[in-house]
Every structure is written in structure tokens, then in C-alpha cells.
């Protein structure tokens, strides 16, 4: 018989859950949503008979989440090894149910309005026929060839400045922000 320390046992269970069960999608209602220390997100996902603790990083949250929302989470079961507590490690969230997209759009619009991003003093007129355009995407992305094709069909001869970035994965966000900053400085 193997004798394990508590730490070894918790690590063993964590590895088993993450590797053997793997990624799952689970639907339920959000309750007890909270952001902890400015970068950790905890909430419970529940149905009529049970509930589970969910955990994710704040930078992974792509839409506002509130108590009472019905969502689908993608992730995997895991264990907080120090406390031996079971949780679900969320990597993506989407709204479910009727009107989910409309509700997500409305929540995003309210958030942007609260930040003042729709104020008229922030708006700039776009030229009727632009002569130069900055394109930020991955050269391997379908968007790259689609945008080039449409621009050439509609406005052949336009100067297109291309800034290649990763559009997903580690570092994508910082690369895209850097590209936006670059084009903001360009005339």
C-alpha cells in the first residue's frame, strides 16, 4: 500500500481530474459571483438539485457575468491543492437561452456607455473614400484574405498597412493592443 502525504494526494486527484476527465461544457445559473484580489473570479453554477464552485482569471472573462444569468462554461474539473477543494476551472463562458445574444450585446453596450465611449466628443468622422487603411490580424487567419479581397473589389488601389498579430492564445491581447497603439500614432 502506498502512503501519500496530503499534498501528494491532492496533486494526484487534481492530475487525474484534469487529464482523465478532461474538458467539459456545463450549463447552469450563476450565483455568488465575485472578483477576488482584482484578478481572480469565483462563482457558483447551479441547477435545481446541485451547485458547483467555478474559478477563472479575470482577463479570461469576455462578457459581463451577473448572478441569475444562465450560462454555459467550458473547462475542466480540478482541485485547489492547498485546501483539497473541488472546483471547475473555467476557460470560456457563453450565455444560453432565448435572447442570450441580445442580452450580451445590451450588457456590453451599457458597459461601454458607462465608460463614456459613445460620447459625441469622442467620435471622429471617417473619410468618405479612405486612401490608407490599417489591417490588424494574423496572416494565416481567414479574415486576412477575406478583408483584402473585399477591399480590392470595392476600393482597388487603396494603400493597406498590415500589422501581423496572433489572434488567439498567449500574447494575442498584448500584440493586438500594441498594433492599435502603433496605428493610433500613424497618420
GROMACS .gro file of C-alpha atoms in nm:
model
  187
    1UNK     CA    1   0.000   0.000   0.000
    2UNK     CA    2   0.130   0.346  -0.091
    3UNK     CA    3   0.131   0.607   0.183
    4UNK     CA    4   0.091   0.958   0.049
    5UNK     CA    5   0.113   1.299   0.208
    6UNK     CA    6  -0.199   1.515   0.190
    7UNK     CA    7  -0.022   1.735  -0.069
    8UNK     CA    8   0.066   1.435  -0.284
    9UNK     CA    9  -0.289   1.303  -0.261
   10UNK     CA   10  -0.440   1.637  -0.365
   11UNK     CA   11  -0.196   1.666  -0.657
   12UNK     CA   12  -0.277   1.311  -0.765
   13UNK     CA   13  -0.653   1.381  -0.763
   14UNK     CA   14  -0.601   1.712  -0.946
   15UNK     CA   15  -0.392   1.546  -1.220
   16UNK     CA   16  -0.645   1.265  -1.257
   17UNK     CA   17  -0.940   1.502  -1.290
   18UNK     CA   18  -0.766   1.730  -1.538
   19UNK     CA   19  -0.610   1.456  -1.752
   20UNK     CA   20  -0.859   1.169  -1.740
   21UNK     CA   21  -1.191   1.354  -1.739
   22UNK     CA   22  -1.069   1.647  -1.948
   23UNK     CA   23  -1.266   1.935  -2.091
   24UNK     CA   24  -1.641   1.960  -2.034
   25UNK     CA   25  -1.923   2.205  -2.112
   26UNK     CA   26  -2.170   2.262  -1.829
   27UNK     CA   27  -2.485   2.479  -1.818
   28UNK     CA   28  -2.639   2.637  -1.513
   29UNK     CA   29  -2.734   2.957  -1.332
   30UNK     CA   30  -2.472   3.190  -1.185
   31UNK     CA   31  -2.480   3.272  -0.815
   32UNK     CA   32  -2.234   3.430  -0.570
   33UNK     CA   33  -2.031   3.591  -0.850
   34UNK     CA   34  -1.728   3.780  -0.712
   35UNK     CA   35  -1.391   3.913  -0.820
   36UNK     CA   36  -1.116   3.849  -0.565
   37UNK     CA   37  -0.793   4.049  -0.541
   38UNK     CA   38  -0.866   4.219  -0.872
   39UNK     CA   39  -0.775   3.922  -1.091
   40UNK     CA   40  -0.948   3.604  -0.966
   41UNK     CA   41  -1.312   3.527  -1.043
   42UNK     CA   42  -1.523   3.289  -0.839
   43UNK     CA   43  -1.889   3.197  -0.880
   44UNK     CA   44  -2.122   2.905  -0.825
   45UNK     CA   45  -2.303   2.737  -1.110
   46UNK     CA   46  -2.625   2.571  -1.000
   47UNK     CA   47  -2.935   2.391  -1.114
   48UNK     CA   48  -3.241   2.277  -0.920
   49UNK     CA   49  -3.056   1.996  -0.740
   50UNK     CA   50  -2.688   2.085  -0.710
   51UNK     CA   51  -2.420   2.352  -0.730
   52UNK     CA   52  -2.050   2.369  -0.804
   53UNK     CA   53  -1.770   2.618  -0.746
   54UNK     CA   54  -1.621   2.774  -1.060
   55UNK     CA   55  -1.292   2.959  -1.090
   56UNK     CA   56  -1.133   3.163  -1.369
   57UNK     CA   57  -0.893   3.452  -1.420
   58UNK     CA   58  -1.045   3.798  -1.469
   59UNK     CA   59  -0.865   3.851  -1.803
   60UNK     CA   60  -1.046   3.543  -1.936
   61UNK     CA   61  -1.389   3.699  -1.873
   62UNK     CA   62  -1.502   3.830  -2.214
   63UNK     CA   63  -1.851   3.946  -2.116
   64UNK     CA   64  -2.022   4.075  -1.802
   65UNK     CA   65  -2.138   3.796  -1.571
   66UNK     CA   66  -2.410   3.853  -1.310
   67UNK     CA   67  -2.596   3.644  -1.057
   68UNK     CA   68  -2.905   3.486  -1.209
   69UNK     CA   69  -2.763   3.456  -1.561
   70UNK     CA   70  -2.792   3.122  -1.736
   71UNK     CA   71  -2.455   3.037  -1.888
   72UNK     CA   72  -2.256   2.754  -2.040
   73UNK     CA   73  -1.900   2.717  -1.912
   74UNK     CA   74  -1.621   2.532  -2.086
   75UNK     CA   75  -1.341   2.398  -1.870
   76UNK     CA   76  -1.226   2.106  -1.664
   77UNK     CA   77  -1.268   1.971  -1.309
   78UNK     CA   78  -0.978   2.042  -1.074
   79UNK     CA   79  -0.876   2.068  -0.709
   80UNK     CA   80  -0.730   2.358  -0.513
   81UNK     CA   81  -0.437   2.153  -0.384
   82UNK     CA   82  -0.373   2.357  -0.067
   83UNK     CA   83  -0.730   2.321   0.056
   84UNK     CA   84  -0.829   1.999  -0.119
   85UNK     CA   85  -1.145   2.165  -0.254
   86UNK     CA   86  -1.306   2.055  -0.579
   87UNK     CA   87  -1.379   2.327  -0.835
   88UNK     CA   88  -1.438   2.369  -1.206
   89UNK     CA   89  -1.162   2.561  -1.386
   90UNK     CA   90  -1.347   2.774  -1.642
   91UNK     CA   91  -1.169   2.875  -1.963
   92UNK     CA   92  -1.469   3.017  -2.157
   93UNK     CA   93  -1.823   3.137  -2.085
   94UNK     CA   94  -2.122   3.192  -2.312
   95UNK     CA   95  -2.480   3.296  -2.249
   96UNK     CA   96  -2.752   3.040  -2.320
   97UNK     CA   97  -3.125   3.059  -2.358
   98UNK     CA   98  -3.358   3.279  -2.553
   99UNK     CA   99  -3.230   3.628  -2.608
  100UNK     CA  100  -2.881   3.541  -2.484
  101UNK     CA  101  -2.705   3.726  -2.766
  102UNK     CA  102  -2.931   4.030  -2.732
  103UNK     CA  103  -2.870   4.037  -2.357
  104UNK     CA  104  -2.493   4.007  -2.405
  105UNK     CA  105  -2.498   4.290  -2.659
  106UNK     CA  106  -2.706   4.512  -2.430
  107UNK     CA  107  -2.479   4.446  -2.132
  108UNK     CA  108  -2.170   4.528  -2.339
  109UNK     CA  109  -2.335   4.845  -2.470
  110UNK     CA  110  -2.419   4.959  -2.114
  111UNK     CA  111  -2.062   4.892  -2.002
  112UNK     CA  112  -1.917   5.094  -2.291
  113UNK     CA  113  -2.167   5.377  -2.233
  114UNK     CA  114  -2.066   5.390  -1.865
  115UNK     CA  115  -1.703   5.424  -1.978
  116UNK     CA  116  -1.805   5.719  -2.197
  117UNK     CA  117  -1.707   5.553  -2.522
  118UNK     CA  118  -2.024   5.660  -2.705
  119UNK     CA  119  -2.000   6.031  -2.619
  120UNK     CA  120  -2.017   6.255  -2.926
  121UNK     CA  121  -1.690   6.435  -2.840
  122UNK     CA  122  -1.506   6.103  -2.881
  123UNK     CA  123  -1.640   6.041  -3.230
  124UNK     CA  124  -1.433   6.127  -3.538
  125UNK     CA  125  -1.567   6.148  -3.890
  126UNK     CA  126  -1.432   5.885  -4.125
  127UNK     CA  127  -1.328   5.998  -4.473
  128UNK     CA  128  -1.581   5.909  -4.741
  129UNK     CA  129  -1.316   5.738  -4.953
  130UNK     CA  130  -1.018   5.640  -4.738
  131UNK     CA  131  -0.681   5.621  -4.911
  132UNK     CA  132  -0.497   5.418  -4.644
  133UNK     CA  133  -0.622   5.151  -4.410
  134UNK     CA  134  -0.453   4.966  -4.123
  135UNK     CA  135  -0.524   4.594  -4.106
  136UNK     CA  136  -0.453   4.408  -3.781
  137UNK     CA  137  -0.485   4.030  -3.795
  138UNK     CA  138  -0.291   3.710  -3.842
  139UNK     CA  139  -0.167   3.649  -4.198
  140UNK     CA  140  -0.289   3.288  -4.153
  141UNK     CA  141  -0.641   3.398  -4.048
  142UNK     CA  142  -0.932   3.370  -4.291
  143UNK     CA  143  -1.011   3.734  -4.207
  144UNK     CA  144  -0.685   3.843  -4.368
  145UNK     CA  145  -0.765   3.712  -4.717
  146UNK     CA  146  -1.137   3.800  -4.684
  147UNK     CA  147  -1.068   4.163  -4.596
  148UNK     CA  148  -0.808   4.202  -4.872
  149UNK     CA  149  -1.045   4.052  -5.129
  150UNK     CA  150  -1.337   4.278  -5.030
  151UNK     CA  151  -1.119   4.592  -5.018
  152UNK     CA  152  -0.971   4.519  -5.359
  153UNK     CA  153  -1.318   4.457  -5.505
  154UNK     CA  154  -1.465   4.778  -5.359
  155UNK     CA  155  -1.171   5.020  -5.344
  156UNK     CA  156  -0.890   4.891  -5.563
  157UNK     CA  157  -0.569   5.087  -5.522
  158UNK     CA  158  -0.615   5.165  -5.152
  159UNK     CA  159  -0.292   5.154  -4.952
  160UNK     CA  160  -0.321   4.879  -4.690
  161UNK     CA  161  -0.079   4.885  -4.397
  162UNK     CA  162  -0.060   4.539  -4.244
  163UNK     CA  163   0.036   4.471  -3.883
  164UNK     CA  164   0.062   4.093  -3.821
  165UNK     CA  165  -0.054   3.968  -3.479
  166UNK     CA  166  -0.163   3.646  -3.314
  167UNK     CA  167  -0.544   3.648  -3.289
  168UNK     CA  168  -0.570   3.382  -3.020
  169UNK     CA  169  -0.362   3.220  -2.750
  170UNK     CA  170  -0.097   3.355  -2.517
  171UNK     CA  171   0.021   3.702  -2.605
  172UNK     CA  172  -0.259   3.775  -2.856
  173UNK     CA  173  -0.416   4.052  -2.648
  174UNK     CA  174  -0.087   4.236  -2.590
  175UNK     CA  175   0.004   4.206  -2.960
  176UNK     CA  176  -0.332   4.347  -3.069
  177UNK     CA  177  -0.307   4.635  -2.820
  178UNK     CA  178   0.045   4.711  -2.944
  179UNK     CA  179  -0.082   4.717  -3.304
  180UNK     CA  180  -0.368   4.952  -3.212
  181UNK     CA  181  -0.124   5.183  -3.036
  182UNK     CA  182   0.103   5.178  -3.342
  183UNK     CA  183  -0.180   5.275  -3.581
  184UNK     CA  184  -0.304   5.540  -3.336
  185UNK     CA  185   0.034   5.713  -3.373
  186UNK     CA  186   0.036   5.681  -3.754
  187UNK     CA  187  -0.134   5.949  -3.962
   0.00000   0.00000   0.00000
